[in-house]
Structure formats: structure tokens, C-alpha cells
Coordinates of C-alpha atoms and ligand atoms in Angstrom, one line a residue:
M6 CA -101.4 3.9 -60.3
S7 CA -99.6 3.1 -63.4
T8 CA -97.0 6.1 -64.3
A9 CA -96.4 4.5 -67.7
A10 CA -97.4 7.0 -70.6
A11 CA -101.1 6.0 -72.1
P12 CA -100.3 4.5 -75.5
Q13 CA -101.5 6.6 -78.0
S14 CA -104.5 5.8 -79.9
V15 CA -104.3 4.1 -83.7
I16 CA -104.8 6.3 -86.5
D17 CA -107.0 4.1 -88.7
L18 CA -106.6 5.9 -92.4
R19 CA -108.0 2.9 -94.0
S20 CA -111.3 4.0 -95.0
D21 CA -114.2 6.6 -93.9
T22 CA -116.1 3.4 -92.9
V23 CA -114.3 3.0 -89.8
T24 CA -116.0 6.0 -88.3
R25 CA -118.1 5.4 -84.8
P26 CA -121.5 7.0 -84.8
T27 CA -121.9 10.0 -82.6
P28 CA -122.9 10.9 -79.5
A29 CA -126.0 12.5 -81.5
M30 CA -126.4 9.6 -83.5
R31 CA -126.3 7.3 -80.7
R32 CA -128.9 9.2 -78.6
A33 CA -130.9 9.5 -81.5
M34 CA -130.9 5.4 -82.4
A35 CA -131.8 4.6 -78.9
E36 CA -134.9 6.9 -79.3
A37 CA -135.9 6.1 -82.7
E38 CA -139.8 5.8 -83.7
V39 CA -139.9 2.1 -85.7
G40 CA -142.0 0.2 -87.7
D41 CA -142.2 -2.6 -90.0
D42 CA -140.3 -1.4 -92.9
V43 CA -141.1 -4.0 -95.3
Y44 CA -144.8 -2.8 -95.0
A45 CA -143.2 0.8 -95.7
E46 CA -144.3 1.7 -91.9
D47 CA -141.2 2.5 -90.3
P48 CA -141.7 6.5 -89.7
T49 CA -138.0 7.0 -89.1
V50 CA -137.3 5.1 -92.6
N51 CA -140.0 7.2 -94.3
R52 CA -138.7 10.4 -93.0
L53 CA -134.9 9.6 -94.2
Q54 CA -136.3 8.5 -97.6
S55 CA -138.3 11.5 -98.0
R56 CA -135.6 13.8 -97.0
A57 CA -133.1 12.1 -99.2
A58 CA -135.5 12.5 -102.4
E59 CA -135.6 16.0 -101.4
I60 CA -132.0 17.3 -101.0
F61 CA -131.9 15.6 -104.7
G62 CA -134.6 16.9 -106.1
R63 CA -135.8 13.7 -106.8
E64 CA -139.6 12.0 -106.6
A65 CA -138.2 9.1 -104.3
A66 CA -135.5 7.6 -102.2
L67 CA -135.1 3.9 -100.8
F68 CA -132.9 3.2 -98.0
F69 CA -130.7 0.2 -98.1
P70 CA -127.9 -1.5 -95.8
S71 CA -125.4 -1.3 -98.1
G72 CA -123.8 0.5 -101.1
S73 CA -123.0 -2.8 -102.8
M74 CA -126.5 -3.6 -102.3
A75 CA -128.1 -0.4 -103.4
N76 CA -126.0 -0.5 -106.6
L77 CA -126.6 -4.1 -107.5
T78 CA -130.3 -3.2 -106.9
A79 CA -129.9 -0.5 -109.2
I80 CA -128.1 -2.4 -112.1
K81 CA -130.3 -5.4 -111.4
T82 CA -133.5 -2.9 -112.3
W83 CA -132.3 -1.2 -115.1
T84 CA -130.9 -4.2 -116.8
R85 CA -132.0 -7.9 -118.0
P86 CA -129.4 -11.1 -117.8
G87 CA -127.6 -11.2 -120.9
M88 CA -126.8 -7.3 -121.5
E89 CA -123.9 -5.6 -120.9
V90 CA -123.0 -2.4 -118.3
I91 CA -120.4 0.0 -118.9
C92 CA -118.2 1.2 -116.4
E93 CA -114.9 2.3 -115.9
A94 CA -112.3 -0.1 -115.5
M95 CA -111.7 0.5 -111.8
A96 CA -115.2 1.1 -110.8
H97 CA -115.9 -0.1 -107.2
I98 CA -118.9 -1.9 -108.7
Y99 CA -116.2 -3.9 -111.4
L100 CA -113.7 -4.5 -108.8
Y101 CA -115.2 -4.7 -105.2
E102 CA -119.0 -5.8 -105.7
M103 CA -118.2 -9.6 -105.7
A104 CA -118.4 -9.2 -109.6
G105 CA -122.8 -8.8 -108.8
V106 CA -123.0 -7.3 -112.0
A107 CA -122.3 -10.6 -113.5
A108 CA -123.2 -13.4 -110.4
I109 CA -126.6 -11.7 -109.9
A110 CA -127.8 -9.3 -112.4
G111 CA -126.5 -11.7 -115.1
C112 CA -125.1 -9.0 -117.3
M113 CA -121.3 -8.4 -118.8
P114 CA -119.3 -5.4 -117.5
N115 CA -118.2 -3.4 -120.6
T116 CA -114.9 -1.4 -119.3
V117 CA -112.3 1.2 -120.8
P118 CA -109.4 2.9 -118.2
A119 CA -110.0 6.1 -118.3
P120 CA -107.3 9.1 -117.0
N121 CA -108.2 10.0 -113.0
G122 CA -111.5 7.9 -113.3
T123 CA -113.1 10.5 -115.7
L124 CA -115.2 8.5 -118.7
T125 CA -116.2 11.0 -121.3
W126 CA -119.0 10.4 -124.0
D127 CA -115.8 9.4 -126.8
L128 CA -114.2 6.6 -124.4
I129 CA -118.1 5.4 -123.8
E130 CA -119.3 5.5 -127.4
P131 CA -117.4 2.9 -129.2
L132 CA -118.5 0.5 -126.1
I133 CA -122.4 0.6 -127.2
R134 CA -123.1 -2.2 -129.0
P135 CA -125.1 -2.1 -132.1
H136 CA -128.7 -3.2 -132.6
I137 CA -128.6 -6.7 -133.9
Y138 CA -130.1 -9.5 -132.4
Y139 CA -127.2 -11.7 -132.5
R140 CA -125.1 -9.3 -130.2
S141 CA -125.4 -8.3 -126.5
Q142 CA -127.3 -5.5 -126.1
T143 CA -125.8 -2.1 -123.5
A144 CA -128.3 -1.7 -120.9
L145 CA -126.8 1.0 -118.8
I146 CA -124.0 3.3 -118.4
E147 CA -122.3 3.8 -114.5
L148 CA -119.9 6.5 -113.5
E149 CA -118.5 7.2 -110.1
N150 CA -117.7 10.4 -108.1
T151 CA -116.1 10.4 -106.3
H152 CA -113.9 7.8 -107.9
N153 CA -112.5 5.7 -105.0
M154 CA -109.7 4.2 -107.0
H155 CA -108.0 7.0 -108.8
G156 CA -108.0 8.7 -105.5
G157 CA -111.3 10.5 -104.7
T158 CA -111.2 12.5 -108.1
V159 CA -114.3 14.4 -109.0
Y160 CA -116.6 14.4 -112.4
P161 CA -116.5 18.0 -113.6
P162 CA -120.4 18.1 -114.1
A163 CA -120.2 19.2 -117.8
I164 CA -118.9 15.9 -118.4
S165 CA -121.1 14.1 -116.7
D166 CA -123.7 16.3 -117.6
D167 CA -122.8 15.6 -121.3
I168 CA -122.5 11.6 -120.8
C169 CA -126.2 11.7 -119.4
E170 CA -127.3 14.0 -122.1
R171 CA -125.9 11.6 -125.2
A172 CA -126.9 8.3 -123.1
H173 CA -130.3 9.3 -123.1
A174 CA -130.4 10.4 -126.7
A175 CA -129.0 6.7 -127.5
G176 CA -131.8 5.5 -125.2
L177 CA -129.5 4.6 -122.5
P178 CA -130.1 5.4 -118.5
V179 CA -127.2 5.9 -116.5
H180 CA -126.7 5.2 -113.0
L181 CA -124.2 7.1 -110.9
D182 CA -122.2 5.7 -107.8
G183 CA -122.2 8.2 -105.8
A184 CA -120.8 6.8 -102.6
R185 CA -118.9 10.1 -101.5
I186 CA -121.0 12.3 -104.2
F187 CA -121.7 14.6 -100.9
N188 CA -117.7 15.2 -101.2
A189 CA -117.8 15.8 -104.6
S190 CA -120.3 18.6 -104.2
V191 CA -118.5 19.9 -101.5
A192 CA -115.1 19.9 -103.1
L193 CA -117.6 21.5 -106.3
G194 CA -119.1 24.2 -103.8
R195 CA -122.3 22.5 -105.7
S196 CA -125.6 21.3 -104.5
V197 CA -125.8 17.3 -105.0
A198 CA -129.2 17.6 -106.7
D199 CA -127.4 20.4 -108.9
I200 CA -124.3 17.7 -110.0
T201 CA -126.7 14.4 -110.1
A202 CA -129.8 16.2 -112.0
K203 CA -129.6 14.3 -115.2
F204 CA -128.7 10.8 -113.9
D205 CA -131.8 8.4 -113.6
S206 CA -130.3 7.0 -110.4
V207 CA -128.2 8.0 -107.9
M208 CA -126.4 5.7 -105.3
F209 CA -125.0 7.3 -102.3
C210 CA -123.2 6.2 -99.0
L211 CA -124.6 7.5 -95.3
S212 CA -122.1 5.0 -94.0
K213 CA -118.3 6.7 -95.7
G214 CA -117.6 10.6 -94.9
L215 CA -121.1 11.4 -93.5
G216 CA -120.6 9.4 -90.5
A217 CA -123.6 6.8 -90.0
P218 CA -122.7 3.3 -89.0
V219 CA -125.0 1.6 -91.6
G220 CA -126.7 2.9 -94.5
S221 CA -126.9 3.9 -98.2
M222 CA -129.9 5.3 -100.6
L223 CA -131.1 4.9 -103.9
V224 CA -132.9 8.1 -105.5
G225 CA -134.7 8.5 -108.7
S226 CA -138.3 8.5 -110.0
R227 CA -141.0 7.0 -108.3
D228 CA -141.7 4.5 -110.8
F229 CA -137.9 3.4 -110.6
I230 CA -137.9 3.2 -106.9
D231 CA -140.6 1.2 -106.8
K232 CA -139.3 -1.1 -108.6
A233 CA -135.9 -1.1 -107.0
R234 CA -137.9 -2.1 -103.4
V235 CA -138.9 -5.1 -105.4
T236 CA -135.5 -5.9 -106.5
R237 CA -134.1 -5.1 -102.9
K238 CA -136.4 -7.2 -101.5
L239 CA -135.4 -10.0 -103.8
L240 CA -131.9 -9.4 -102.8
G241 CA -132.9 -10.0 -98.8
G242 CA -132.3 -6.3 -98.3
G243 CA -136.2 -6.2 -97.3
M244 CA -135.4 -4.7 -93.3
R245 CA -138.1 -4.4 -90.6
Q246 CA -137.2 -1.8 -87.4
A247 CA -134.7 -0.3 -89.4
G248 CA -135.7 3.2 -87.8
I249 CA -132.6 2.4 -85.4
L250 CA -130.2 2.9 -88.3
A251 CA -132.6 5.7 -90.2
A252 CA -132.0 7.7 -87.3
A253 CA -128.4 8.1 -87.3
G254 CA -128.3 8.4 -91.3
L255 CA -130.8 11.4 -90.8
I256 CA -128.4 13.0 -88.8
A257 CA -125.3 11.9 -91.1
L258 CA -127.7 13.6 -94.1
E259 CA -127.9 16.9 -92.1
E260 CA -125.2 17.3 -90.1
T261 CA -122.1 15.9 -91.6
P262 CA -121.9 17.4 -95.4
K263 CA -121.3 20.8 -93.6
I264 CA -117.8 20.1 -92.3
L265 CA -117.0 17.3 -94.7
H266 CA -114.4 20.1 -96.1
R267 CA -112.2 19.6 -92.9
D268 CA -111.6 15.7 -94.1
H269 CA -110.7 17.8 -97.5
E270 CA -108.4 19.9 -95.9
N271 CA -106.6 17.4 -93.9
A272 CA -106.3 15.1 -97.0
R273 CA -104.7 17.7 -98.9
H274 CA -102.3 18.3 -95.5
L275 CA -101.4 14.6 -95.7
A276 CA -100.7 14.6 -99.5
E277 CA -98.1 17.8 -98.8
G278 CA -96.6 16.3 -96.0
L279 CA -96.0 12.9 -97.9
A280 CA -95.3 14.5 -101.2
K281 CA -91.9 16.0 -98.9
I282 CA -90.9 12.1 -97.9
P283 CA -88.0 10.6 -99.5
G284 CA -89.1 7.5 -100.9
V285 CA -93.3 8.9 -101.4
S286 CA -94.5 9.8 -104.9
I287 CA -98.2 11.8 -104.9
D288 CA -99.3 14.7 -106.8
P289 CA -100.6 16.6 -103.9
A290 CA -102.5 18.8 -106.3
K291 CA -104.8 16.0 -107.5
V292 CA -105.9 15.2 -104.0
V293 CA -109.5 17.3 -104.1
T294 CA -111.6 15.2 -101.4
N295 CA -110.8 12.7 -98.6
I296 CA -108.7 9.5 -100.8
L297 CA -105.1 9.8 -101.6
I298 CA -103.4 6.8 -103.2
F299 CA -99.5 7.1 -103.3
D300 CA -96.5 5.1 -104.6
V301 CA -93.5 3.9 -102.6
N302 CA -91.8 2.2 -105.6
P303 CA -89.1 4.9 -105.0
S304 CA -88.6 3.8 -101.4
G305 CA -87.5 0.6 -103.0
R306 CA -90.3 -1.2 -100.2
T307 CA -93.4 -3.0 -101.1
A308 CA -96.8 -1.7 -100.1
A309 CA -97.3 -4.7 -97.9
E310 CA -94.0 -4.2 -95.9
V311 CA -94.8 -0.6 -95.3
Y312 CA -98.4 -1.1 -94.5
A313 CA -96.9 -3.8 -91.8
E314 CA -94.6 -1.3 -90.4
L315 CA -96.9 1.4 -90.3
A316 CA -99.7 -1.1 -88.6
K317 CA -97.0 -1.9 -85.9
R318 CA -96.7 1.7 -85.3
G319 CA -100.4 2.2 -84.9
V320 CA -101.4 3.5 -88.2
L321 CA -103.6 1.6 -90.5
C322 CA -103.8 2.5 -94.2
G323 CA -104.9 0.1 -97.2
P324 CA -102.1 -1.2 -99.7
T325 CA -104.0 -1.0 -103.5
G326 CA -100.9 -2.5 -105.4
K327 CA -97.6 -3.8 -105.4
S328 CA -96.2 -0.5 -104.5
T329 CA -99.4 2.1 -104.0
I330 CA -101.3 2.8 -100.9
R331 CA -104.2 4.2 -99.7
M332 CA -105.1 6.4 -97.1
V333 CA -108.6 8.3 -96.6
T334 CA -109.4 11.2 -94.1
H335 CA -112.9 11.3 -92.0
Y336 CA -114.3 12.9 -89.2
D337 CA -112.6 10.7 -86.5
V338 CA -108.8 11.8 -87.4
D339 CA -108.0 15.0 -86.8
R340 CA -105.1 17.4 -88.1
A341 CA -102.5 16.0 -84.7
S342 CA -103.7 12.8 -85.9
I343 CA -102.4 13.2 -89.4
D344 CA -99.3 14.9 -88.1
R345 CA -98.4 12.0 -86.3
A346 CA -99.1 9.9 -89.0
L347 CA -96.9 11.7 -91.5
A348 CA -93.9 11.6 -88.9
T349 CA -94.7 7.5 -88.4
I350 CA -94.4 7.2 -92.3
S351 CA -91.6 9.1 -92.3
T352 CA -89.6 6.9 -89.6
V353 CA -91.1 4.0 -91.7
L354 CA -89.3 4.9 -94.9
A355 CA -86.1 6.6 -93.2
A356 CA -85.2 3.1 -91.9
K357 CA -83.2 0.6 -93.7
P358 CA -85.6 -1.8 -95.7
S359 CA -85.3 -5.4 -94.3
Ligands
TLP1 N1 -115.7 1.1 -100.8 C1 -115.2 0.5 -99.7 C2 -114.2 -0.6 -99.8 O1 -115.3 -1.5 -101.0 C3 -113.6 -0.5 -101.4 C4 -114.5 2.0 -99.4 O2 -113.5 1.5 -98.2 O3 -113.6 2.9 -99.8 N2 -119.3 2.7 -104.1 C5 -118.1 3.1 -104.0 C6 -117.3 4.2 -104.3 C7 -117.4 2.4 -102.5 O4 -116.1 3.3 -102.2 C8 -117.8 1.5 -101.8 C9 -117.2 1.1 -100.5 C10 -119.1 1.4 -102.3 C11 -119.9 1.8 -103.8 C12 -120.0 0.1 -101.8 O5 -120.3 0.4 -100.2 P1 -120.9 -0.7 -99.1 O6 -119.4 -0.8 -98.3 O7 -121.7 0.0 -98.3 O8 -121.2 -2.0 -100.1

């Protein structure tokens, strides 16, 4: 028998997408009743879709293999090639979805930077194109809540409601990239149905903070979801015995929202610890959900250097710029791991830059 100490496990703070399915999810997957979902005959997928629609107070929902495909389906369903989509300058659909808005939906993103990633009608209105036949037309407005690259920030519901109302008055639909809408709901203490009621379509992910291995949902009116099903098939997203995945999704949807507050508490604890480390710049008060972005510029090191040093010591994170790093808390990292990550970051930044 070896007397060497067991190696400490890796602390993976790159994303909340890295969670592994819980034993309950694995059991449900093994036992899932399935059918062919392209014929809409998978009972577990149908149950997940009904439940998602019910939770969001909508007529219908559709299961997708990824959030990117669900966003793209919504965009393609609401638009025609040659039109424009208004979104924030660091929106996930703009920066991280392979330019699908342009490459596949054939639309031009029309972006504007917003403080905290929170668009307002004053920022959006000047981007709406006039109804002139020789100008490209605005087809859709897209918001992101929580906003990933602004550090998990949450839309004040009064602002997103106002945008939806004014967009509707201008004849425009509004799609929500709510990959982490349950995190926003927990931070606000209001239901997802309540904070998303005015949007025309909502995408949310089962595979982020909710912890399912795969899957995202699109919710909306029956008419919109019927059209979205056609678009999903066009994109190659018609799945067959997908109940195996939906079974884990159902558990994620029912069980995880109750414990998401822990991820937020851990993120705040991490941010408060980081704020005390010389060489790190972060405002912990801005960390309201499970994502934090901090700057290592005061340390004289680049994000890539810090990332590489942390990785060697078993702490994984994601550089997001020359000196900025993102960390995301999730149910596979507990408070002890956060404290261990803080100690490691402190050691790395205390060492002389090479
Ligand atoms: N985000 C991933 C990366 O792509 C950056 C992550 O690790 O955070 N909308 C938002 C706001 C997202 O954060 C993501 C994934 C998606 C959509 C896309 O979801 P998937 O990865 O399922 O296509």
C-alpha cells in the first residue's frame, strides 16, 4: 500500500458546464422511457417539454442539444436573411456562437455596449432601422440574463419589461438568452415565469448551473414552438431516443434551482477572498450570481500566465482577456474547494513574475 498522500482533486472553475450528472440523474437516464422524438413520441422528452412550459407559464417548449442551437433556432425563426438583430456588444450570441446569426440565419448583428451588459430602451432605440425599402430592417432584439461576459449580472425586471413593452409597441419581438435565468431568478427572489413573462421566446440551459449533462430548452407560444421545431430539424437538431437526456434534464429542472443559492454564496465568498489578494482587482459587490471576472493587471502578469500557473496546481479557470480571468461556481465545487482555490491564487500571485 502506498504511503504517499492522495493527490488533491482538480478544482474546475472554468464553467458551470463541467458538472457531472448526479447519481439520481444517472439512474433516471438508465431507466428513462423513450421513443422517437422526431415523431414527437418520446414520453420523457414530452414530459420535460410540458414541465418547462408549465414552469415558465407558456404554451409550449422544445428540447435542444445545446443552448447555441436553441438561440440560433429562435433567431432564425424570428428573422429572414438580410435583417438585423440588436444585441449587447458582449452578448454570447455575438461572441461565442460561431457567428451563426450571420452564417446561418443570414442576419447582421447590430450591437451596442451596455454598462453591466444591461441594455435599456435608450440604448436600443437608436439602433432600430427606419422602415425604408432600401435599408436593412430590424427583425429582433436579444437580451442575455444573466449576462455571462459581464460577470453573471442580472437584469432588473423593470428594465427588461420596459424593453419588451416598447419593442412590442414598435412591432419587434424580443428573445431572451436565459442560459442562466434560474440564477437570475434566485438572485432576484422572483420566479422565472415572472421575470421572463414579457419576452416572446426564452432559451434556458439545463446543462449550466442546473447540472444536466446535456440540453437546453426554448419556450414560447404554441405557434412559435411549432415553427421552431421545423427550424431545429433544418439545423440537424431532430433527436431520436432523446428521453435518455431529458430524464436528467427533468431532475435538473425540478431539483437544482433549490440549491443554486449555494453557488452564489460560494461566488461571493470567492470574490471577497480575491479582493484581499494583492495583484487582483475585483468588486465583490458586483458578484450577484455564480460568475466572477477579475483583473490580474495590478500583479504585472497576464491572464494566460496566471491561468497556466493555476492549472499546474490543479485550479482551472478561463482567461477572458489580456488580464481578465473568469471563474464560475457550480455544484461540483464546495466551500472547501473555494478556499483551496483562494490559497492557490494567493501563492501564485505572491511568487515573483517569471
Ligand atoms: N456558455 C459557455 C461558453 O460558451 C462561454 C460558458 O462556459 O459559459 N448563452 C450563454 C449566456 C452561455 O453562457 C452559453 C454557454 C450559451 C448560450 C450556449 O450554450 P451551449 O454551450 O449549450 O451551446
